[in-house]
């Protein structure tokens, strides 16, 4: 269940610092967890005051760095689509917004969207991403293959 998943992800040891987006199939069942290897860095941010949340590789309580506007651009895309019938962003809206540049950038290697409501899963693996960032990174590309 959603609450159990959030509690588990708050406490389980991780191998690295990470942002975890958790969604349930009920209204306002959405949270962003900001983690390090041993636990939470900040309290869980529950989705109660907004109908969507966006997380990138930067702390979401700080403004986007000028060199990486992905979060603000994703928020603009979601706002452009708008909220439909009081529901959260649809699966198609999320896929559309994360597929737009600069949200999708040359360093994006793997992207996934999952729906707890209907079990839908969409994923994209970019085998050329390592070369786009560093043309000499053929070993990274080989690992991804």
CSV table of N, CA and C in Angstrom, one decimal:
chain,number,residue,atom,x,y,z
A,1,UNK,N,0.8,-1.2,0.0
A,1,UNK,CA,0.0,0.0,0.0
A,1,UNK,C,0.9,1.3,0.0
A,2,UNK,N,0.3,2.4,-0.3
A,2,UNK,CA,1.1,3.6,-0.5
A,2,UNK,C,1.8,4.0,0.8
A,3,UNK,N,1.0,4.1,1.9
A,3,UNK,CA,1.6,4.5,3.2
A,3,UNK,C,2.8,3.6,3.6
A,4,UNK,N,2.6,2.3,3.4
A,4,UNK,CA,3.6,1.3,3.7
A,4,UNK,C,4.9,1.5,2.9
A,5,UNK,N,4.6,1.8,1.6
A,5,UNK,CA,5.8,2.0,0.7
A,5,UNK,C,6.6,3.3,1.1
A,6,UNK,N,5.9,4.3,1.5
A,6,UNK,CA,6.6,5.6,1.9
A,6,UNK,C,7.4,5.3,3.2
A,7,UNK,N,6.8,4.6,4.1
A,7,UNK,CA,7.5,4.3,5.4
A,7,UNK,C,8.7,3.4,5.1
A,8,UNK,N,8.6,2.4,4.2
A,8,UNK,CA,9.7,1.5,3.9
A,8,UNK,C,10.8,2.4,3.2
A,9,UNK,N,10.5,3.2,2.3
A,9,UNK,CA,11.5,4.0,1.5
A,9,UNK,C,12.1,5.0,2.4
A,10,UNK,N,11.5,5.5,3.4
A,10,UNK,CA,12.1,6.4,4.4
A,10,UNK,C,13.3,5.8,5.1
A,11,UNK,N,13.2,4.5,5.4
A,11,UNK,CA,14.1,3.9,6.3
A,11,UNK,C,15.1,2.9,5.7
A,12,UNK,N,14.8,2.3,4.6
A,12,UNK,CA,15.7,1.3,4.0
A,12,UNK,C,17.0,1.9,3.5
A,13,UNK,N,18.2,1.2,3.8
A,13,UNK,CA,19.4,1.8,3.4
A,13,UNK,C,19.5,1.8,1.8
A,14,UNK,N,20.1,2.9,1.3
A,14,UNK,CA,20.3,3.0,-0.2
A,14,UNK,C,21.8,3.0,-0.4
A,15,UNK,N,22.2,2.8,-1.6
A,15,UNK,CA,23.6,2.8,-2.0
A,15,UNK,C,24.1,4.1,-2.4
A,16,UNK,N,23.2,5.1,-2.5
A,16,UNK,CA,23.6,6.5,-2.9
A,16,UNK,C,22.5,7.4,-2.6
A,17,UNK,N,22.8,8.7,-2.6
A,17,UNK,CA,21.8,9.7,-2.4
A,17,UNK,C,20.8,9.7,-3.6
A,18,UNK,N,19.5,9.9,-3.4
A,18,UNK,CA,18.6,9.8,-4.4
A,18,UNK,C,17.3,10.6,-4.1
A,19,UNK,N,16.6,11.0,-5.1
A,19,UNK,CA,15.2,11.5,-4.9
A,19,UNK,C,14.3,10.4,-5.3
A,20,UNK,N,13.3,10.1,-4.5
A,20,UNK,CA,12.3,9.0,-4.8
A,20,UNK,C,10.9,9.7,-4.9
A,21,UNK,N,10.3,9.5,-6.0
A,21,UNK,CA,8.9,9.9,-6.2
A,21,UNK,C,8.0,8.7,-6.0
A,22,UNK,N,7.1,8.8,-5.1
A,22,UNK,CA,6.2,7.7,-4.8
A,22,UNK,C,4.7,8.2,-5.1
A,23,UNK,N,4.0,7.3,-5.8
A,23,UNK,CA,2.6,7.6,-6.1
A,23,UNK,C,1.7,6.4,-5.7
A,24,UNK,N,0.5,6.8,-5.2
A,24,UNK,CA,-0.5,5.7,-5.0
A,24,UNK,C,-1.6,6.0,-5.9
A,25,UNK,N,-2.7,5.2,-5.8
A,25,UNK,CA,-3.8,5.3,-6.7
A,25,UNK,C,-4.9,6.1,-6.1
A,26,UNK,N,-4.7,6.7,-5.0
A,26,UNK,CA,-5.7,7.6,-4.3
A,26,UNK,C,-5.4,9.0,-4.5
A,27,UNK,N,-6.4,9.9,-4.2
A,27,UNK,CA,-6.2,11.3,-4.3
A,27,UNK,C,-5.2,11.8,-3.3
A,28,UNK,N,-4.3,12.6,-3.8
A,28,UNK,CA,-3.2,13.2,-3.0
A,28,UNK,C,-2.2,12.1,-2.5
A,29,UNK,N,-2.2,11.0,-3.1
A,29,UNK,CA,-1.2,10.0,-2.7
A,29,UNK,C,0.0,10.2,-3.6
A,30,UNK,N,0.8,11.1,-3.3
A,30,UNK,CA,2.1,11.4,-4.0
A,30,UNK,C,3.1,12.1,-3.0
A,31,UNK,N,4.3,11.6,-3.1
A,31,UNK,CA,5.3,12.2,-2.2
A,31,UNK,C,6.7,12.2,-2.9
A,32,UNK,N,7.5,13.1,-2.5
A,32,UNK,CA,8.9,13.2,-2.9
A,32,UNK,C,9.8,12.9,-1.6
A,33,UNK,N,10.6,11.9,-1.7
A,33,UNK,CA,11.5,11.6,-0.6
A,33,UNK,C,12.9,12.0,-1.1
A,34,UNK,N,13.6,12.9,-0.3
A,34,UNK,CA,15.0,13.3,-0.5
A,34,UNK,C,15.8,12.5,0.4
A,35,UNK,N,16.6,11.5,-0.1
A,35,UNK,CA,17.3,10.5,0.7
A,35,UNK,C,18.8,10.6,0.5
A,36,UNK,N,19.6,10.2,1.6
A,36,UNK,CA,21.0,9.9,1.4
A,36,UNK,C,21.1,8.4,1.7
A,37,UNK,N,22.2,7.9,1.9
A,37,UNK,CA,22.4,6.4,2.0
A,37,UNK,C,21.7,5.8,3.3
A,38,UNK,N,21.5,6.6,4.3
A,38,UNK,CA,21.0,6.1,5.6
A,38,UNK,C,19.5,6.5,5.9
A,39,UNK,N,19.0,7.6,5.3
A,39,UNK,CA,17.7,8.0,5.6
A,39,UNK,C,17.3,9.3,4.9
A,40,UNK,N,16.3,9.9,5.4
A,40,UNK,CA,15.8,11.2,4.9
A,40,UNK,C,16.7,12.3,5.1
A,41,UNK,N,16.9,13.2,4.2
A,41,UNK,CA,17.6,14.4,4.3
A,41,UNK,C,16.7,15.6,4.8
A,42,UNK,N,15.5,15.6,4.3
A,42,UNK,CA,14.5,16.5,4.7
A,42,UNK,C,13.2,15.7,4.9
A,43,UNK,N,12.2,16.3,5.7
A,43,UNK,CA,11.0,15.6,5.8
A,43,UNK,C,10.3,15.2,4.5
A,44,UNK,N,9.5,14.2,4.5
A,44,UNK,CA,8.8,13.8,3.3
A,44,UNK,C,7.9,14.9,2.8
A,45,UNK,N,8.0,15.2,1.5
A,45,UNK,CA,7.1,16.2,0.9
A,45,UNK,C,5.9,15.6,0.3
A,46,UNK,N,4.8,15.7,1.0
A,46,UNK,CA,3.5,15.1,0.5
A,46,UNK,C,2.8,16.0,-0.4
A,47,UNK,N,2.2,15.4,-1.4
A,47,UNK,CA,1.5,16.1,-2.4
A,47,UNK,C,0.1,16.4,-1.9
A,48,UNK,N,-0.1,17.5,-1.2
A,48,UNK,CA,-1.4,17.9,-0.6
A,48,UNK,C,-1.9,19.2,-1.1
A,49,UNK,N,-1.0,20.1,-1.5
A,49,UNK,CA,-1.4,21.5,-1.9
A,49,UNK,C,-1.4,21.7,-3.4
A,50,UNK,N,-1.0,20.7,-4.2
A,50,UNK,CA,-0.9,20.8,-5.6
A,50,UNK,C,-1.3,19.5,-6.2
A,51,UNK,N,-1.7,19.5,-7.5
A,51,UNK,CA,-2.1,18.2,-8.1
A,51,UNK,C,-1.0,17.5,-8.9
A,52,UNK,N,0.2,18.1,-8.8
A,52,UNK,CA,1.4,17.4,-9.4
A,52,UNK,C,2.6,17.8,-8.7
A,53,UNK,N,3.7,17.0,-8.9
A,53,UNK,CA,5.0,17.3,-8.3
A,53,UNK,C,6.0,17.0,-9.4
A,54,UNK,N,7.1,17.8,-9.5
A,54,UNK,CA,8.1,17.5,-10.4
A,54,UNK,C,9.4,17.4,-9.6
A,55,UNK,N,10.3,16.4,-9.9
A,55,UNK,CA,11.6,16.3,-9.3
A,55,UNK,C,12.6,16.0,-10.4
A,56,UNK,N,13.7,16.7,-10.3
A,56,UNK,CA,14.8,16.5,-11.2
A,56,UNK,C,16.0,16.1,-10.3
A,57,UNK,N,17.2,16.5,-10.7
A,57,UNK,CA,18.4,16.2,-10.0
A,57,UNK,C,18.9,17.3,-9.0
A,58,UNK,N,17.9,18.1,-8.6
A,58,UNK,CA,18.2,19.2,-7.7
A,58,UNK,C,17.2,19.3,-6.6
A,59,UNK,N,17.6,19.8,-5.5
A,59,UNK,CA,16.6,20.0,-4.4
A,59,UNK,C,15.4,20.8,-4.8
A,60,UNK,N,14.2,20.3,-4.7
A,60,UNK,CA,13.1,21.0,-5.3
A,60,UNK,C,12.6,22.2,-4.5
A,61,UNK,N,13.1,22.4,-3.3
A,61,UNK,CA,12.8,23.6,-2.6
A,61,UNK,C,13.7,24.8,-2.9
A,62,UNK,N,14.7,24.6,-3.8
A,62,UNK,CA,15.6,25.6,-4.3
A,62,UNK,C,15.2,25.9,-5.7
A,63,UNK,N,15.5,27.1,-6.2
A,63,UNK,CA,15.2,27.4,-7.6
A,63,UNK,C,16.1,26.6,-8.5
A,64,UNK,N,15.7,26.3,-9.7
A,64,UNK,CA,16.5,25.6,-10.7
A,64,UNK,C,17.8,26.4,-10.9
A,65,UNK,N,18.9,25.7,-11.0
A,65,UNK,CA,20.2,26.4,-11.4
A,65,UNK,C,20.0,27.0,-12.8
A,66,UNK,N,20.6,28.1,-13.1
A,66,UNK,CA,20.5,28.7,-14.4
A,66,UNK,C,20.8,27.8,-15.6
A,67,UNK,N,21.8,26.9,-15.3
A,67,UNK,CA,22.2,26.0,-16.4
A,67,UNK,C,21.4,24.8,-16.6
A,68,UNK,N,20.4,24.6,-15.7
A,68,UNK,CA,19.5,23.4,-15.8
A,68,UNK,C,18.1,23.7,-15.4
A,69,UNK,N,17.3,24.2,-16.4
A,69,UNK,CA,15.9,24.6,-16.1
A,69,UNK,C,14.9,23.5,-16.3
A,70,UNK,N,15.3,22.2,-16.1
A,70,UNK,CA,14.4,21.1,-16.4
A,70,UNK,C,13.1,21.1,-15.6
A,71,UNK,N,13.3,21.4,-14.3
A,71,UNK,CA,12.1,21.3,-13.4
A,71,UNK,C,11.1,22.4,-13.8
A,72,UNK,N,11.5,23.6,-14.0
A,72,UNK,CA,10.6,24.7,-14.3
A,72,UNK,C,10.0,24.5,-15.7
A,73,UNK,N,10.7,23.9,-16.6
A,73,UNK,CA,10.2,23.7,-17.9
A,73,UNK,C,9.1,22.5,-17.9
A,74,UNK,N,9.4,21.5,-17.0
A,74,UNK,CA,8.4,20.4,-16.9
A,74,UNK,C,7.1,21.0,-16.2
A,75,UNK,N,7.3,21.9,-15.2
A,75,UNK,CA,6.1,22.5,-14.6
A,75,UNK,C,5.3,23.3,-15.6
A,76,UNK,N,6.0,24.0,-16.5
A,76,UNK,CA,5.3,24.8,-17.5
A,76,UNK,C,4.6,23.9,-18.4
A,77,UNK,N,5.1,22.8,-18.8
A,77,UNK,CA,4.5,21.8,-19.7
A,77,UNK,C,3.2,21.3,-19.1
A,78,UNK,N,3.3,20.9,-17.8
A,78,UNK,CA,2.1,20.3,-17.1
A,78,UNK,C,1.1,21.4,-17.0
A,79,UNK,N,1.4,22.6,-16.7
A,79,UNK,CA,0.5,23.7,-16.6
A,79,UNK,C,-0.2,24.0,-17.9
A,80,UNK,N,0.6,23.9,-19.0
A,80,UNK,CA,0.0,24.1,-20.3
A,80,UNK,C,-1.0,23.0,-20.7
A,81,UNK,N,-0.8,21.8,-20.2
A,81,UNK,CA,-1.8,20.7,-20.4
A,81,UNK,C,-3.0,20.9,-19.5
A,82,UNK,N,-2.8,21.4,-18.3
A,82,UNK,CA,-3.9,21.7,-17.4
A,82,UNK,C,-4.4,20.5,-16.7
A,83,UNK,N,-5.1,20.8,-15.6
A,83,UNK,CA,-5.7,19.7,-14.8
A,83,UNK,C,-7.1,19.3,-15.4
A,84,UNK,N,-7.3,18.1,-15.6
A,84,UNK,CA,-8.5,17.6,-16.2
A,84,UNK,C,-9.5,17.0,-15.2
A,85,UNK,N,-10.7,17.5,-15.0
A,85,UNK,CA,-11.7,16.9,-14.2
A,85,UNK,C,-11.2,16.6,-12.8
A,86,UNK,N,-10.4,17.5,-12.2
A,86,UNK,CA,-9.9,17.3,-10.9
A,86,UNK,C,-8.9,16.2,-10.7
A,87,UNK,N,-8.5,15.6,-11.8
A,87,UNK,CA,-7.6,14.4,-11.7
A,87,UNK,C,-6.2,14.9,-11.8
A,88,UNK,N,-5.3,14.0,-11.5
A,88,UNK,CA,-3.9,14.3,-11.6
A,88,UNK,C,-3.4,14.2,-13.0
A,89,UNK,N,-2.2,14.6,-13.3
A,89,UNK,CA,-1.7,14.6,-14.7
A,89,UNK,C,-1.8,13.2,-15.2
A,90,UNK,N,-2.3,13.1,-16.5
A,90,UNK,CA,-2.5,11.7,-17.1
A,90,UNK,C,-1.1,11.2,-17.5
A,91,UNK,N,-1.1,9.9,-17.7
A,91,UNK,CA,0.1,9.2,-18.1
A,91,UNK,C,0.7,9.8,-19.4
A,92,UNK,N,-0.2,10.1,-20.3
A,92,UNK,CA,0.3,10.8,-21.6
A,92,UNK,C,0.9,12.1,-21.4
A,93,UNK,N,0.3,12.9,-20.5
A,93,UNK,CA,0.8,14.2,-20.2
A,93,UNK,C,2.2,14.1,-19.6
A,94,UNK,N,2.4,13.2,-18.7
A,94,UNK,CA,3.7,13.0,-18.0
A,94,UNK,C,4.8,12.6,-19.1
A,95,UNK,N,4.4,11.6,-19.9
A,95,UNK,CA,5.3,11.2,-21.0
A,95,UNK,C,5.7,12.3,-21.9
A,96,UNK,N,4.6,13.1,-22.3
A,96,UNK,CA,4.9,14.3,-23.2
A,96,UNK,C,5.8,15.3,-22.6
A,97,UNK,N,5.6,15.6,-21.3
A,97,UNK,CA,6.4,16.6,-20.6
A,97,UNK,C,7.9,16.2,-20.4
A,98,UNK,N,8.1,14.9,-20.1
A,98,UNK,CA,9.5,14.4,-19.9
A,98,UNK,C,10.2,14.2,-21.2
A,99,UNK,N,9.5,14.2,-22.3
A,99,UNK,CA,10.1,13.9,-23.6
A,99,UNK,C,10.5,15.2,-24.3
A,100,UNK,N,10.1,16.4,-23.7
A,100,UNK,CA,10.4,17.7,-24.3
A,100,UNK,C,11.8,18.1,-23.8
A,101,UNK,N,12.5,18.8,-24.7
A,101,UNK,CA,13.8,19.4,-24.3
A,101,UNK,C,13.5,20.7,-23.6
A,102,UNK,N,14.1,21.2,-22.6
A,102,UNK,CA,15.4,20.6,-22.0
A,102,UNK,C,15.1,19.5,-20.9
A,103,UNK,N,13.8,19.2,-20.7
A,103,UNK,CA,13.6,18.2,-19.7
A,103,UNK,C,14.3,16.9,-20.0
A,104,UNK,N,14.1,16.5,-21.3
A,104,UNK,CA,14.9,15.4,-21.8
A,104,UNK,C,16.2,16.0,-22.4
A,105,UNK,N,17.3,15.8,-21.7
A,105,UNK,CA,18.6,16.4,-22.2
A,105,UNK,C,19.6,15.3,-22.6
A,106,UNK,N,20.7,15.7,-23.1
A,106,UNK,CA,21.7,14.8,-23.6
A,106,UNK,C,22.3,13.8,-22.5
A,107,UNK,N,22.1,14.2,-21.2
A,107,UNK,CA,22.6,13.3,-20.2
A,107,UNK,C,21.6,12.3,-19.7
A,108,UNK,N,20.3,12.4,-20.2
A,108,UNK,CA,19.3,11.5,-19.8
A,108,UNK,C,19.5,10.1,-20.4
A,109,UNK,N,19.8,9.1,-19.5
A,109,UNK,CA,20.1,7.8,-20.0
A,109,UNK,C,18.8,6.9,-19.9
A,110,UNK,N,18.1,7.0,-18.8
A,110,UNK,CA,16.9,6.1,-18.6
A,110,UNK,C,15.8,7.0,-18.0
A,111,UNK,N,14.6,6.8,-18.6
A,111,UNK,CA,13.4,7.5,-18.1
A,111,UNK,C,12.3,6.4,-18.0
A,112,UNK,N,11.5,6.5,-16.9
A,112,UNK,CA,10.4,5.6,-16.7
A,112,UNK,C,9.2,6.3,-16.2
A,113,UNK,N,8.0,5.9,-16.6
A,113,UNK,CA,6.8,6.4,-16.0
A,113,UNK,C,6.0,5.2,-15.7
A,114,UNK,N,5.5,5.2,-14.4
A,114,UNK,CA,4.7,4.0,-14.0
A,114,UNK,C,3.4,4.5,-13.3
A,115,UNK,N,2.3,3.8,-13.6
A,115,UNK,CA,1.0,4.2,-13.0
A,115,UNK,C,0.5,3.1,-12.0
A,116,UNK,N,0.4,3.5,-10.7
A,116,UNK,CA,-0.1,2.5,-9.8
A,116,UNK,C,-1.6,2.2,-10.0
A,117,UNK,N,-2.3,3.1,-10.6
A,117,UNK,CA,-3.7,2.9,-10.8
A,117,UNK,C,-4.0,1.8,-11.8
A,118,UNK,N,-3.3,1.7,-12.9
A,118,UNK,CA,-3.6,0.7,-13.9
A,118,UNK,C,-2.5,-0.2,-14.3
A,119,UNK,N,-1.3,0.0,-13.6
A,119,UNK,CA,-0.2,-0.9,-13.9
A,119,UNK,C,0.6,-0.6,-15.2
A,120,UNK,N,0.3,0.6,-15.8
A,120,UNK,CA,0.9,0.9,-17.0
A,120,UNK,C,2.4,1.3,-16.7
A,121,UNK,N,3.3,0.9,-17.7
A,121,UNK,CA,4.7,1.2,-17.6
A,121,UNK,C,5.2,1.7,-18.9
A,122,UNK,N,5.9,2.8,-19.0
A,122,UNK,CA,6.5,3.3,-20.2
A,122,UNK,C,8.0,3.6,-19.8
A,123,UNK,N,8.9,3.2,-20.7
A,123,UNK,CA,10.3,3.4,-20.4
A,123,UNK,C,11.1,3.7,-21.7
A,124,UNK,N,12.2,4.4,-21.5
A,124,UNK,CA,13.0,4.8,-22.6
A,124,UNK,C,14.5,4.7,-22.1
A,125,UNK,N,15.3,3.9,-22.9
A,125,UNK,CA,16.7,3.8,-22.6
A,125,UNK,C,17.4,4.5,-23.8
A,126,UNK,N,18.3,5.4,-23.5
A,126,UNK,CA,19.1,6.1,-24.6
A,126,UNK,C,20.5,5.5,-24.6
A,127,UNK,N,20.8,4.8,-25.6
A,127,UNK,CA,22.1,4.2,-25.7
A,127,UNK,C,23.2,5.2,-26.2
A,128,UNK,N,22.7,6.3,-26.7
A,128,UNK,CA,23.6,7.3,-27.2
A,128,UNK,C,23.9,8.4,-26.2
A,129,UNK,N,23.3,8.4,-25.0
A,129,UNK,CA,23.4,9.5,-24.1
A,129,UNK,C,24.9,9.7,-23.6
A,130,UNK,N,25.6,8.6,-23.3
A,130,UNK,CA,27.0,8.7,-22.9
A,130,UNK,C,27.9,9.4,-23.9
A,131,UNK,N,27.7,9.1,-25.2
A,131,UNK,CA,28.4,9.7,-26.2
A,131,UNK,C,28.1,11.2,-26.4
A,132,UNK,N,26.8,11.5,-26.1
A,132,UNK,CA,26.4,12.9,-26.2
A,132,UNK,C,27.1,13.8,-25.2
A,133,UNK,N,27.3,13.2,-24.0
A,133,UNK,CA,27.9,13.9,-22.9
A,133,UNK,C,29.4,13.9,-23.1
A,134,UNK,N,30.0,12.7,-23.4
A,134,UNK,CA,31.4,12.5,-23.5
A,134,UNK,C,31.7,11.6,-24.6
A,135,UNK,N,32.1,12.1,-25.8
A,135,UNK,CA,32.4,11.2,-26.9
A,135,UNK,C,33.4,10.1,-26.7
A,136,UNK,N,34.2,10.2,-25.6
A,136,UNK,CA,35.2,9.2,-25.3
A,136,UNK,C,34.6,8.1,-24.4
A,137,UNK,N,33.4,8.2,-24.0
A,137,UNK,CA,32.8,7.3,-23.0
A,137,UNK,C,32.2,6.0,-23.6
A,138,UNK,N,33.0,5.4,-24.5
A,138,UNK,CA,32.4,4.2,-25.2
A,138,UNK,C,32.2,3.1,-24.2
A,139,UNK,N,33.1,3.0,-23.1
A,139,UNK,CA,32.9,2.0,-22.1
A,139,UNK,C,31.5,2.1,-21.4
A,140,UNK,N,31.1,3.3,-21.2
A,140,UNK,CA,29.8,3.5,-20.6
A,140,UNK,C,28.7,3.0,-21.5
A,141,UNK,N,28.9,3.3,-22.8
A,141,UNK,CA,27.9,2.8,-23.8
A,141,UNK,C,27.9,1.3,-23.9
A,142,UNK,N,29.1,0.7,-23.8
A,142,UNK,CA,29.1,-0.8,-23.9
A,142,UNK,C,28.4,-1.4,-22.7
A,143,UNK,N,28.5,-0.8,-21.5
A,143,UNK,CA,27.8,-1.3,-20.3
A,143,UNK,C,26.3,-1.2,-20.5
A,144,UNK,N,25.8,-0.2,-21.1
A,144,UNK,CA,24.4,0.0,-21.3
A,144,UNK,C,23.8,-1.0,-22.3
A,145,UNK,N,24.7,-1.4,-23.2
A,145,UNK,CA,24.2,-2.4,-24.2
A,145,UNK,C,23.9,-3.7,-23.6
